[in-house]
mmCIF file of C-alpha atoms in Angstrom:
data_model
loop_
_atom_site.group_PDB
_atom_site.id
_atom_site.type_symbol
_atom_site.label_atom_id
_atom_site.label_comp_id
_atom_site.label_asym_id
_atom_site.label_seq_id
_atom_site.Cartn_x
_atom_site.Cartn_y
_atom_site.Cartn_z
ATOM 1 C CA UNK A 1 38.742 -55.238 35.365
ATOM 2 C CA UNK A 2 40.452 -52.716 32.543
ATOM 3 C CA UNK A 3 43.592 -55.295 32.399
ATOM 4 C CA UNK A 4 40.955 -58.092 31.027
ATOM 5 C CA UNK A 5 40.178 -55.773 28.245
ATOM 6 C CA UNK A 6 42.674 -56.795 25.940
ATOM 7 C CA UNK A 7 42.182 -60.344 26.265
ATOM 8 C CA UNK A 8 38.564 -59.559 25.684
ATOM 9 C CA UNK A 9 39.376 -58.424 22.471
ATOM 10 C CA UNK A 10 41.780 -60.930 21.252
ATOM 11 C CA UNK A 11 39.096 -63.480 21.379
ATOM 12 C CA UNK A 12 36.823 -61.582 19.495
ATOM 13 C CA UNK A 13 39.763 -60.699 16.807
ATOM 14 C CA UNK A 14 41.056 -64.459 16.933
ATOM 15 C CA UNK A 15 37.159 -65.672 16.230
ATOM 16 C CA UNK A 16 37.032 -63.325 13.412
ATOM 17 C CA UNK A 17 40.072 -65.073 11.818
ATOM 18 C CA UNK A 18 39.299 -68.273 12.039
ATOM 19 C CA UNK A 19 35.692 -68.325 10.717
ATOM 20 C CA UNK A 20 36.752 -67.606 7.125
ATOM 21 C CA UNK A 21 39.252 -70.018 7.036
ATOM 22 C CA UNK A 22 36.744 -72.997 7.528
ATOM 23 C CA UNK A 23 35.293 -74.608 4.014
ATOM 24 C CA UNK A 24 32.254 -72.875 2.414
ATOM 25 C CA UNK A 25 31.447 -75.725 0.376
ATOM 26 C CA UNK A 26 27.833 -77.110 0.283
ATOM 27 C CA UNK A 27 26.880 -79.438 3.460
ATOM 28 C CA UNK A 28 25.824 -82.617 3.424
ATOM 29 C CA UNK A 29 23.974 -83.213 5.106
ATOM 30 C CA UNK A 30 21.591 -80.613 5.894
ATOM 31 C CA UNK A 31 22.983 -78.039 8.259
ATOM 32 C CA UNK A 32 20.630 -78.627 11.284
ATOM 33 C CA UNK A 33 22.491 -76.472 13.902
ATOM 34 C CA UNK A 34 24.444 -73.606 13.657
ATOM 35 C CA UNK A 35 26.995 -72.001 16.840
ATOM 36 C CA UNK A 36 27.933 -69.047 17.948
ATOM 37 C CA UNK A 37 30.593 -67.885 20.864
ATOM 38 C CA UNK A 38 29.780 -65.646 23.423
ATOM 39 C CA UNK A 39 32.366 -63.236 25.304
ATOM 40 C CA UNK A 40 31.417 -61.619 29.057
ATOM 41 C CA UNK A 41 32.705 -57.767 28.366
ATOM 42 C CA UNK A 42 34.873 -56.626 31.581
ATOM 43 C CA UNK A 43 33.378 -53.298 32.027
ATOM 44 C CA UNK A 44 29.637 -53.164 31.438
ATOM 45 C CA UNK A 45 29.488 -57.399 31.734
ATOM 46 C CA UNK A 46 27.290 -57.700 28.516
ATOM 47 C CA UNK A 47 27.596 -60.837 26.515
ATOM 48 C CA UNK A 48 28.710 -60.509 23.172
ATOM 49 C CA UNK A 49 28.625 -62.758 20.063
ATOM 50 C CA UNK A 50 30.332 -62.288 16.596
ATOM 51 C CA UNK A 51 28.850 -63.265 13.238
ATOM 52 C CA UNK A 52 29.769 -62.155 9.979
ATOM 53 C CA UNK A 53 27.046 -59.634 7.715
ATOM 54 C CA UNK A 54 27.794 -57.763 4.096
ATOM 55 C CA UNK A 55 29.108 -58.738 0.517
ATOM 56 C CA UNK A 56 32.217 -58.960 1.039
ATOM 57 C CA UNK A 57 31.770 -60.366 4.602
ATOM 58 C CA UNK A 58 32.949 -58.365 7.745
ATOM 59 C CA UNK A 59 33.153 -59.530 11.395
ATOM 60 C CA UNK A 60 30.359 -57.552 13.547
ATOM 61 C CA UNK A 61 30.414 -57.498 17.327
ATOM 62 C CA UNK A 62 26.632 -57.782 18.938
ATOM 63 C CA UNK A 63 25.313 -57.777 22.189
ATOM 64 C CA UNK A 64 22.923 -60.572 22.922
ATOM 65 C CA UNK A 65 19.231 -59.963 24.133
ATOM 66 C CA UNK A 66 17.399 -63.206 24.967
ATOM 67 C CA UNK A 67 14.002 -61.283 24.409
ATOM 68 C CA UNK A 68 14.806 -58.980 21.345
ATOM 69 C CA UNK A 69 12.753 -59.526 18.529
ATOM 70 C CA UNK A 70 15.174 -58.899 16.099
ATOM 71 C CA UNK A 71 18.888 -57.773 14.989
ATOM 72 C CA UNK A 72 20.322 -54.374 14.947
ATOM 73 C CA UNK A 73 23.154 -53.177 13.661
ATOM 74 C CA UNK A 74 24.333 -49.154 13.427
ATOM 75 C CA UNK A 75 24.795 -48.736 9.390
ATOM 76 C CA UNK A 76 23.738 -44.926 8.738
ATOM 77 C CA UNK A 77 27.436 -43.919 8.271
ATOM 78 C CA UNK A 78 29.794 -44.750 5.809
ATOM 79 C CA UNK A 79 31.451 -47.347 7.667
ATOM 80 C CA UNK A 80 28.764 -49.871 6.051
ATOM 81 C CA UNK A 81 29.460 -50.866 2.860
ATOM 82 C CA UNK A 82 28.033 -53.924 1.048
ATOM 83 C CA UNK A 83 27.198 -54.861 -2.435
ATOM 84 C CA UNK A 84 24.168 -56.938 -1.138
ATOM 85 C CA UNK A 85 22.572 -54.144 1.027
ATOM 86 C CA UNK A 86 18.974 -53.541 0.066
ATOM 87 C CA UNK A 87 16.622 -51.414 1.975
ATOM 88 C CA UNK A 88 12.915 -52.850 1.989
ATOM 89 C CA UNK A 89 10.361 -50.717 0.411
ATOM 90 C CA UNK A 90 7.250 -49.712 1.829
ATOM 91 C CA UNK A 91 5.071 -52.053 -0.553
ATOM 92 C CA UNK A 92 7.668 -55.392 0.040
ATOM 93 C CA UNK A 93 5.684 -58.545 1.639
ATOM 94 C CA UNK A 94 8.438 -58.419 4.546
ATOM 95 C CA UNK A 95 7.226 -54.673 5.279
ATOM 96 C CA UNK A 96 3.531 -55.529 5.765
ATOM 97 C CA UNK A 97 4.310 -58.360 7.833
ATOM 98 C CA UNK A 98 6.250 -56.693 9.899
ATOM 99 C CA UNK A 99 3.457 -55.243 11.883
ATOM 100 C CA UNK A 100 1.788 -59.068 12.218
ATOM 101 C CA UNK A 101 5.611 -60.367 13.217
ATOM 102 C CA UNK A 102 6.069 -57.407 15.956
ATOM 103 C CA UNK A 103 2.995 -55.445 16.386
ATOM 104 C CA UNK A 104 5.229 -52.804 15.093
ATOM 105 C CA UNK A 105 3.349 -50.370 12.822
ATOM 106 C CA UNK A 106 5.653 -49.310 9.547
ATOM 107 C CA UNK A 107 6.148 -45.875 8.418
ATOM 108 C CA UNK A 108 7.122 -45.247 5.051
ATOM 109 C CA UNK A 109 9.958 -42.780 4.127
ATOM 110 C CA UNK A 110 11.097 -42.140 0.102
ATOM 111 C CA UNK A 111 9.497 -45.814 -0.125
ATOM 112 C CA UNK A 112 11.762 -46.808 2.476
ATOM 113 C CA UNK A 113 10.217 -49.239 5.256
ATOM 114 C CA UNK A 114 10.583 -47.674 8.608
ATOM 115 C CA UNK A 115 10.114 -49.237 11.767
ATOM 116 C CA UNK A 116 10.834 -47.956 15.575
ATOM 117 C CA UNK A 117 13.144 -49.906 17.995
ATOM 118 C CA UNK A 118 14.658 -49.740 21.302
ATOM 119 C CA UNK A 119 18.211 -49.831 22.667
ATOM 120 C CA UNK A 120 17.132 -52.087 25.879
ATOM 121 C CA UNK A 121 20.305 -50.923 27.804
ATOM 122 C CA UNK A 122 19.601 -47.412 27.868
ATOM 123 C CA UNK A 123 15.901 -47.164 26.653
ATOM 124 C CA UNK A 124 16.304 -45.038 23.799
ATOM 125 C CA UNK A 125 14.249 -45.443 20.982
ATOM 126 C CA UNK A 126 14.583 -44.290 17.244
ATOM 127 C CA UNK A 127 13.266 -45.088 13.580
ATOM 128 C CA UNK A 128 15.155 -46.931 11.257
ATOM 129 C CA UNK A 129 15.060 -48.784 7.819
ATOM 130 C CA UNK A 130 13.819 -52.326 7.616
ATOM 131 C CA UNK A 131 17.073 -53.819 5.789
ATOM 132 C CA UNK A 132 18.257 -56.916 3.789
ATOM 133 C CA UNK A 133 21.766 -58.324 3.777
ATOM 134 C CA UNK A 134 23.682 -61.390 3.647
ATOM 135 C CA UNK A 135 24.379 -62.890 6.934
ATOM 136 C CA UNK A 136 26.694 -65.991 7.655
ATOM 137 C CA UNK A 137 27.840 -67.819 10.828
ATOM 138 C CA UNK A 138 29.222 -71.278 11.320
ATOM 139 C CA UNK A 139 27.420 -74.539 11.207
ATOM 140 C CA UNK A 140 28.302 -77.379 13.586
ATOM 141 C CA UNK A 141 28.004 -81.251 13.888
ATOM 142 C CA UNK A 142 27.512 -80.603 17.848
ATOM 143 C CA UNK A 143 30.867 -81.258 18.565
ATOM 144 C CA UNK A 144 33.252 -78.745 16.379
ATOM 145 C CA UNK A 145 32.891 -76.307 13.922
ATOM 146 C CA UNK A 146 32.330 -77.364 10.510
ATOM 147 C CA UNK A 147 31.080 -75.059 7.443
ATOM 148 C CA UNK A 148 30.674 -71.328 6.867
ATOM 149 C CA UNK A 149 26.240 -71.299 6.348
ATOM 150 C CA UNK A 150 24.532 -67.725 5.068
ATOM 151 C CA UNK A 151 21.567 -66.569 4.660
ATOM 152 C CA UNK A 152 21.548 -64.116 1.485
ATOM 153 C CA UNK A 153 18.422 -62.645 2.605
ATOM 154 C CA UNK A 154 18.934 -61.785 6.478
ATOM 155 C CA UNK A 155 16.230 -58.942 7.575
ATOM 156 C CA UNK A 156 17.782 -57.059 10.131
ATOM 157 C CA UNK A 157 16.760 -52.909 11.253
ATOM 158 C CA UNK A 158 19.321 -50.885 10.228
ATOM 159 C CA UNK A 159 20.201 -48.195 13.247
ATOM 160 C CA UNK A 160 21.468 -44.565 13.944
ATOM 161 C CA UNK A 161 24.896 -44.657 15.308
ATOM 162 C CA UNK A 162 23.525 -42.843 18.529
ATOM 163 C CA UNK A 163 21.662 -45.769 19.387
ATOM 164 C CA UNK A 164 25.330 -47.522 20.380
ATOM 165 C CA UNK A 165 25.703 -45.510 23.509
ATOM 166 C CA UNK A 166 25.261 -47.622 26.347
ATOM 167 C CA UNK A 167 26.827 -50.607 24.186
ATOM 168 C CA UNK A 168 30.480 -51.750 24.761
ATOM 169 C CA UNK A 169 32.474 -50.011 22.177
ATOM 170 C CA UNK A 170 33.424 -53.026 20.343
ATOM 171 C CA UNK A 171 29.733 -53.559 19.920
ATOM 172 C CA UNK A 172 27.769 -52.636 16.693
ATOM 173 C CA UNK A 173 24.371 -53.427 17.560
ATOM 174 C CA UNK A 174 22.177 -55.907 19.419
ATOM 175 C CA UNK A 175 21.150 -59.246 18.469
ATOM 176 C CA UNK A 176 17.526 -60.491 19.408
ATOM 177 C CA UNK A 177 17.212 -64.322 20.377
ATOM 178 C CA UNK A 178 13.243 -63.560 21.115
ATOM 179 C CA UNK A 179 10.420 -65.541 19.925
ATOM 180 C CA UNK A 180 9.577 -63.489 17.207
ATOM 181 C CA UNK A 181 9.492 -64.034 13.112
ATOM 182 C CA UNK A 182 12.545 -61.902 12.712
ATOM 183 C CA UNK A 183 14.763 -62.922 15.684
ATOM 184 C CA UNK A 184 17.895 -64.355 14.724
ATOM 185 C CA UNK A 185 16.693 -68.392 15.832
ATOM 186 C CA UNK A 186 13.260 -67.812 13.699
ATOM 187 C CA UNK A 187 15.222 -66.755 10.540
ATOM 188 C CA UNK A 188 17.676 -69.455 10.981
ATOM 189 C CA UNK A 189 15.323 -72.043 11.468
ATOM 190 C CA UNK A 190 13.171 -70.816 8.540
ATOM 191 C CA UNK A 191 16.306 -70.994 6.059
ATOM 192 C CA UNK A 192 17.973 -74.520 6.929
ATOM 193 C CA UNK A 193 14.235 -76.218 7.827
ATOM 194 C CA UNK A 194 15.387 -77.206 11.483
ATOM 195 C CA UNK A 195 13.459 -76.681 14.572
ATOM 196 C CA UNK A 196 12.744 -73.410 16.467
ATOM 197 C CA UNK A 197 14.966 -74.297 19.231
ATOM 198 C CA UNK A 198 18.382 -72.881 20.385
ATOM 199 C CA UNK A 199 20.654 -73.569 23.586
ATOM 200 C CA UNK A 200 22.874 -70.501 25.531
ATOM 201 C CA UNK A 201 25.881 -71.776 27.845
ATOM 202 C CA UNK A 202 27.767 -68.267 29.614
ATOM 203 C CA UNK A 203 30.736 -68.484 30.586
ATOM 204 C CA UNK A 204 31.766 -66.660 33.577
ATOM 205 C CA UNK A 205 35.631 -66.094 32.073
ATOM 206 C CA UNK A 206 36.342 -62.512 30.508
ATOM 207 C CA UNK A 207 39.389 -64.414 28.764
ATOM 208 C CA UNK A 208 37.257 -67.349 27.170
ATOM 209 C CA UNK A 209 33.952 -68.184 25.141
ATOM 210 C CA UNK A 210 30.697 -69.608 26.164
ATOM 211 C CA UNK A 211 28.531 -70.863 23.273
ATOM 212 C CA UNK A 212 25.298 -70.666 21.925
ATOM 213 C CA UNK A 213 23.807 -73.369 19.723
ATOM 214 C CA UNK A 214 20.978 -72.422 17.001
ATOM 215 C CA UNK A 215 18.984 -75.795 15.931
ATOM 216 C CA UNK A 216 19.091 -79.411 16.565
ATOM 217 C CA UNK A 217 21.138 -81.711 19.517
ATOM 218 C CA UNK A 218 23.325 -83.011 20.395
ATOM 219 C CA UNK A 219 25.470 -80.046 22.264
ATOM 220 C CA UNK A 220 28.648 -81.685 22.807
ATOM 221 C CA UNK A 221 30.934 -80.176 25.503
ATOM 222 C CA UNK A 222 34.574 -81.310 26.532
ATOM 223 C CA UNK A 223 35.177 -83.967 27.361
ATOM 224 C CA UNK A 224 32.271 -85.403 25.543
ATOM 225 C CA UNK A 225 29.444 -84.736 27.425
ATOM 226 C CA UNK A 226 26.296 -84.513 25.106
ATOM 227 C CA UNK A 227 24.484 -81.598 27.469
ATOM 228 C CA UNK A 228 21.385 -81.891 25.602
ATOM 229 C CA UNK A 229 20.797 -85.716 27.597
ATOM 230 C CA UNK A 230 20.881 -84.078 31.347
ATOM 231 C CA UNK A 231 18.364 -81.437 30.463
ATOM 232 C CA UNK A 232 15.502 -80.849 32.867
ATOM 233 C CA UNK A 233 12.349 -79.653 31.433
ATOM 234 C CA UNK A 234 9.448 -77.194 32.335
ATOM 235 C CA UNK A 235 6.885 -75.541 30.653
ATOM 236 C CA UNK A 236 8.215 -72.263 28.841
ATOM 237 C CA UNK A 237 5.701 -69.305 28.759
ATOM 238 C CA UNK A 238 5.221 -67.407 25.472
ATOM 239 C CA UNK A 239 3.599 -63.871 25.398
ATOM 240 C CA UNK A 240 1.861 -63.184 21.776
ATOM 241 C CA UNK A 241 0.958 -59.261 22.661
ATOM 242 C CA UNK A 242 2.319 -56.374 23.083
ATOM 243 C CA UNK A 243 1.310 -54.065 26.206
ATOM 244 C CA UNK A 244 2.554 -51.054 24.925
ATOM 245 C CA UNK A 245 5.020 -50.535 21.630
ATOM 246 C CA UNK A 246 8.073 -51.477 23.745
ATOM 247 C CA UNK A 247 6.916 -53.921 26.093
ATOM 248 C CA UNK A 248 8.947 -57.308 25.996
ATOM 249 C CA UNK A 249 6.306 -59.844 24.136
ATOM 250 C CA UNK A 250 8.910 -61.646 22.491
ATOM 251 C CA UNK A 251 10.795 -62.754 26.041
ATOM 252 C CA UNK A 252 10.677 -66.077 27.407
ATOM 253 C CA UNK A 253 9.474 -66.616 31.139
ATOM 254 C CA UNK A 254 8.854 -69.246 33.304
ATOM 255 C CA UNK A 255 6.528 -69.803 36.527
ATOM 256 C CA UNK A 256 8.409 -70.686 39.840
ATOM 257 C CA UNK A 257 5.939 -72.080 42.599
ATOM 258 C CA UNK A 258 8.380 -71.465 45.437
ATOM 259 C CA UNK A 259 11.859 -71.026 46.187
ATOM 260 C CA UNK A 260 13.409 -73.188 48.840
ATOM 261 C CA UNK A 261 17.067 -71.980 50.618
ATOM 262 C CA UNK A 262 18.939 -75.304 52.313
ATOM 263 C CA UNK A 263 15.809 -77.290 51.635
ATOM 264 C CA UNK A 264 13.514 -74.682 53.636
ATOM 265 C CA UNK A 265 10.147 -73.576 51.849
ATOM 266 C CA UNK A 266 10.274 -69.400 51.758
ATOM 267 C CA UNK A 267 6.992 -67.959 52.301
ATOM 268 C CA UNK A 268 5.814 -65.044 50.176
ATOM 269 C CA UNK A 269 3.005 -62.840 50.053
ATOM 270 C CA UNK A 270 0.088 -64.582 49.486
ATOM 271 C CA UNK A 271 -0.749 -63.183 46.242
ATOM 272 C CA UNK A 272 2.157 -64.980 44.883
ATOM 273 C CA UNK A 273 0.602 -68.409 44.118
ATOM 274 C CA UNK A 274 3.320 -68.575 41.511
ATOM 275 C CA UNK A 275 6.375 -66.638 40.414
ATOM 276 C CA UNK A 276 6.857 -65.009 36.482
ATOM 277 C CA UNK A 277 10.064 -65.745 36.233
ATOM 278 C CA UNK A 278 12.069 -64.074 33.124
ATOM 279 C CA UNK A 279 15.506 -65.236 31.772
ATOM 280 C CA UNK A 280 17.462 -62.453 31.023
ATOM 281 C CA UNK A 281 21.489 -61.527 29.179
ATOM 282 C CA UNK A 282 20.910 -57.980 29.681
ATOM 283 C CA UNK A 283 20.455 -57.617 33.624
ATOM 284 C CA UNK A 284 23.942 -59.077 35.122
ATOM 285 C CA UNK A 285 22.224 -60.162 38.330
ATOM 286 C CA UNK A 286 19.145 -61.402 39.322
ATOM 287 C CA UNK A 287 16.703 -58.943 40.153
ATOM 288 C CA UNK A 288 13.545 -59.838 42.513
ATOM 289 C CA UNK A 289 10.286 -58.086 43.078
ATOM 290 C CA UNK A 290 10.626 -56.398 46.598
ATOM 291 C CA UNK A 291 8.284 -58.930 48.859
ATOM 292 C CA UNK A 292 10.412 -61.387 46.675
ATOM 293 C CA UNK A 293 13.579 -60.035 48.180
ATOM 294 C CA UNK A 294 12.983 -59.689 51.487
ATOM 295 C CA UNK A 295 11.896 -62.752 51.950
ATOM 296 C CA UNK A 296 14.260 -64.743 50.372
ATOM 297 C CA UNK A 297 17.470 -62.574 51.997
ATOM 298 C CA UNK A 298 16.175 -62.868 54.967
ATOM 299 C CA UNK A 299 16.192 -66.616 55.075
ATOM 300 C CA UNK A 300 19.701 -66.504 52.721
ATOM 301 C CA UNK A 301 20.688 -64.174 55.596
ATOM 302 C CA UNK A 302 19.611 -66.740 58.638
ATOM 303 C CA UNK A 303 21.032 -70.018 56.648
ATOM 304 C CA UNK A 304 24.441 -68.165 56.176
ATOM 305 C CA UNK A 305 24.786 -67.280 59.928
ATOM 306 C CA UNK A 306 23.634 -70.662 61.318
ATOM 307 C CA UNK A 307 26.513 -72.217 59.078
ATOM 308 C CA UNK A 308 29.260 -69.485 60.919
ATOM 309 C CA UNK A 309 29.327 -67.071 58.100
ATOM 310 C CA UNK A 310 29.861 -63.531 59.173
ATOM 311 C CA UNK A 311 27.748 -61.167 57.722
ATOM 312 C CA UNK A 312 29.382 -57.139 56.491
ATOM 313 C CA UNK A 313 28.832 -54.155 55.385
ATOM 314 C CA UNK A 314 26.980 -53.781 52.232
ATOM 315 C CA UNK A 315 28.583 -53.271 48.686
ATOM 316 C CA UNK A 316 27.044 -51.092 46.151
ATOM 317 C CA UNK A 317 24.787 -52.558 44.623
ATOM 318 C CA UNK A 318 24.425 -55.336 46.879
ATOM 319 C CA UNK A 319 22.729 -55.595 50.293
ATOM 320 C CA UNK A 320 23.668 -58.758 51.334
ATOM 321 C CA UNK A 321 27.585 -59.376 52.121
ATOM 322 C CA UNK A 322 29.647 -61.576 54.155
ATOM 323 C CA UNK A 323 33.670 -61.622 54.789
ATOM 324 C CA UNK A 324 35.564 -64.209 52.755
ATOM 325 C CA UNK A 325 39.182 -64.753 52.818
ATOM 326 C CA UNK A 326 41.608 -64.599 50.180
ATOM 327 C CA UNK A 327 44.960 -66.603 50.210
ATOM 328 C CA UNK A 328 48.291 -65.916 48.570
ATOM 329 C CA UNK A 329 47.291 -67.828 44.874
ATOM 330 C CA UNK A 330 43.977 -66.228 44.710
ATOM 331 C CA UNK A 331 40.988 -68.735 46.527
ATOM 332 C CA UNK A 332 38.266 -67.411 48.221
ATOM 333 C CA UNK A 333 37.943 -69.784 51.800
ATOM 334 C CA UNK A 334 34.779 -68.971 54.058
ATOM 335 C CA UNK A 335 32.312 -71.723 55.641
ATOM 336 C CA UNK A 336 29.531 -73.099 53.043
ATOM 337 C CA UNK A 337 26.825 -70.996 51.786
ATOM 338 C CA UNK A 338 23.335 -71.816 51.500
ATOM 339 C CA UNK A 339 21.997 -72.892 48.358
ATOM 340 C CA UNK A 340 19.065 -71.894 46.141
ATOM 341 C CA UNK A 341 16.043 -73.783 44.901
ATOM 342 C CA UNK A 342 13.590 -72.684 42.055
ATOM 343 C CA UNK A 343 10.574 -75.000 42.725
ATOM 344 C CA UNK A 344 8.790 -75.812 39.381
ATOM 345 C CA UNK A 345 5.688 -77.650 38.337
ATOM 346 C CA UNK A 346 6.445 -80.529 40.693
ATOM 347 C CA UNK A 347 8.880 -81.120 43.787
ATOM 348 C CA UNK A 348 10.965 -83.390 41.350
ATOM 349 C CA UNK A 349 11.522 -79.964 39.172
ATOM 350 C CA UNK A 350 13.562 -77.532 40.687
ATOM 351 C CA UNK A 351 16.643 -75.069 39.416
ATOM 352 C CA UNK A 352 19.542 -75.222 41.857
ATOM 353 C CA UNK A 353 21.966 -71.937 42.154
ATOM 354 C CA UNK A 354 24.929 -73.072 43.996
ATOM 355 C CA UNK A 355 27.395 -70.673 45.672
ATOM 356 C CA UNK A 356 29.344 -70.101 42.481
ATOM 357 C CA UNK A 357 26.696 -68.214 40.916
ATOM 358 C CA UNK A 358 24.991 -66.668 44.206
ATOM 359 C CA UNK A 359 28.356 -64.902 45.734
ATOM 360 C CA UNK A 360 29.736 -62.359 43.679
ATOM 361 C CA UNK A 361 33.362 -61.459 45.286
ATOM 362 C CA UNK A 362 33.400 -57.437 45.556
ATOM 363 C CA UNK A 363 37.203 -57.313 47.019
ATOM 364 C CA UNK A 364 39.610 -59.361 48.825
ATOM 365 C CA UNK A 365 37.510 -59.693 51.866
ATOM 366 C CA UNK A 366 33.915 -59.746 50.989
ATOM 367 C CA UNK A 367 31.533 -61.591 48.769
ATOM 368 C CA UNK A 368 27.643 -60.545 48.062
ATOM 369 C CA UNK A 369 24.434 -62.235 47.556
ATOM 370 C CA UNK A 370 24.299 -61.471 43.768
ATOM 371 C CA UNK A 371 20.313 -60.611 43.952
ATOM 372 C CA UNK A 372 19.000 -56.735 43.897
ATOM 373 C CA UNK A 373 15.930 -55.694 45.003
ATOM 374 C CA UNK A 374 13.383 -54.462 41.841
ATOM 375 C CA UNK A 375 11.064 -52.509 43.801
ATOM 376 C CA UNK A 376 7.687 -53.338 44.507
ATOM 377 C CA UNK A 377 6.303 -52.317 40.738
ATOM 378 C CA UNK A 378 8.709 -55.110 38.947
ATOM 379 C CA UNK A 379 6.484 -57.086 36.212
ATOM 380 C CA UNK A 380 8.183 -60.283 36.862
ATOM 381 C CA UNK A 381 8.586 -62.046 40.413
ATOM 382 C CA UNK A 382 12.575 -62.939 39.130
ATOM 383 C CA UNK A 383 14.448 -61.801 36.432
ATOM 384 C CA UNK A 384 17.154 -64.184 36.529
ATOM 385 C CA UNK A 385 20.371 -62.516 35.679
ATOM 386 C CA UNK A 386 23.442 -63.651 33.848
ATOM 387 C CA UNK A 387 25.856 -64.100 36.645
ATOM 388 C CA UNK A 388 23.420 -66.745 37.716
ATOM 389 C CA UNK A 389 23.176 -68.348 34.213
ATOM 390 C CA UNK A 390 26.966 -68.943 34.086
ATOM 391 C CA UNK A 391 28.335 -72.614 33.623
ATOM 392 C CA UNK A 392 24.124 -73.314 33.730
ATOM 393 C CA UNK A 393 23.198 -74.799 30.252
ATOM 394 C CA UNK A 394 19.655 -73.324 29.291
ATOM 395 C CA UNK A 395 17.757 -74.705 26.229
ATOM 396 C CA UNK A 396 14.798 -72.866 24.752
ATOM 397 C CA UNK A 397 12.506 -75.022 22.735
ATOM 398 C CA UNK A 398 10.122 -73.122 21.047
ATOM 399 C CA UNK A 399 8.164 -75.442 19.029
ATOM 400 C CA UNK A 400 7.662 -77.789 21.915
ATOM 401 C CA UNK A 401 7.037 -74.407 24.443
ATOM 402 C CA UNK A 402 9.744 -75.659 26.926
ATOM 403 C CA UNK A 403 12.731 -74.673 29.081
ATOM 404 C CA UNK A 404 15.394 -77.012 29.484
ATOM 405 C CA UNK A 405 18.216 -76.289 32.029
ATOM 406 C CA UNK A 406 20.879 -77.750 34.083
ATOM 407 C CA UNK A 407 22.651 -76.834 37.634
ATOM 408 C CA UNK A 408 26.005 -75.644 37.424
ATOM 409 C CA UNK A 409 28.088 -78.015 34.799
ATOM 410 C CA UNK A 410 31.242 -77.818 36.810
ATOM 411 C CA UNK A 411 29.309 -80.832 38.585
ATOM 412 C CA UNK A 412 29.224 -82.588 35.798
ATOM 413 C CA UNK A 413 33.257 -81.673 35.338
ATOM 414 C CA UNK A 414 32.611 -79.553 32.278
ATOM 415 C CA UNK A 415 31.801 -75.910 31.773
ATOM 416 C CA UNK A 416 30.200 -73.380 29.571
ATOM 417 C CA UNK A 417 34.035 -72.633 27.692
ATOM 418 C CA UNK A 418 34.536 -76.068 27.002
ATOM 419 C CA UNK A 419 33.095 -76.107 23.207
ATOM 420 C CA UNK A 420 36.145 -76.211 21.201
ATOM 421 C CA UNK A 421 35.695 -73.632 18.320
ATOM 422 C CA UNK A 422 38.900 -74.212 16.905
ATOM 423 C CA UNK A 423 38.908 -77.516 15.560
ATOM 424 C CA UNK A 424 36.895 -78.413 12.680
ATOM 425 C CA UNK A 425 35.308 -81.911 11.676
ATOM 426 C CA UNK A 426 35.904 -81.286 7.828
#
């Protein structure tokens, strides 16, 4: 893992150099889509993006939280310098609307609007200034990056430095992509007058980047595949109320009717008429409520052994592991593994998860099923984690309350690292 860190840092550095070189002149036609890179951090397995903030513009690296209500950065120290920075005062409309938008009651300190927020990685909570500053990122025509687009009054939360604990050292905060009125997708949609939707495509590689599209289609990956045309849709549930101040009302979740393994219907506890399923970039692996986990792993083991796979001792944090053989060039060989289907609203709508997103290599001779037991009190029956999302394309259409998804893009002879960030079309 450690040997990959320089490549990860180099990617972020190169991206920060490329962005200012792109034209900042007015765009015609109007901006309808923006684009961000995603890098997978080698040690924390968190997903990080890079954009620009402040005057003059400074590159910042932020951990991605799909269900986060807003963007926050550490800015209570001397390293944050910006001529365009403003703290929201207590009587400002944005301070008054924060309670309505986030169901978080703001406080007042020296006429500065203060709100409490959480680092979802460590669950630490703190108060900080509700703030306003310039935010910039790249527009796209769906094929390539185009111009630099800016929001002059982007609302974010100024966090104390200690809240960075638990994040990669390269990160200065967390960017929330949830469906609140202060999330990054919503503020961009309001600024540029496009539909509230975005799509993520996580790359499994530590050396190349995935992509986030915010706004309208097309979403084109090499060699010219518009992934928006191959999406399958299922209703996207949107929670509108908090259950406790730091619950997750801005998360995205779907209903899974049942699960199939190699086409076999997996029976569950009779209390599950449908399985509430959250999509998460914070959790590196999929987490199942205990009864779901036990049923799924039992059936998976049966199918894997029937295909002549050999079960071996567990390797933490995984419990279900199998032997593998690694050849001289590093290729892993073993009998075929089962596939898993998350069945949605009909027999024709399902999210198929193949071996590449199921089996996690832990050493040269062992690979483990990348599902974890979340215990009996887990709020969601399933939390789909980052590993299972990699090289799958997922669109969150907030306006239409629907989730668009593909199975592995490798079947389409493309991948999440196939968007060209270096070539512009202007």
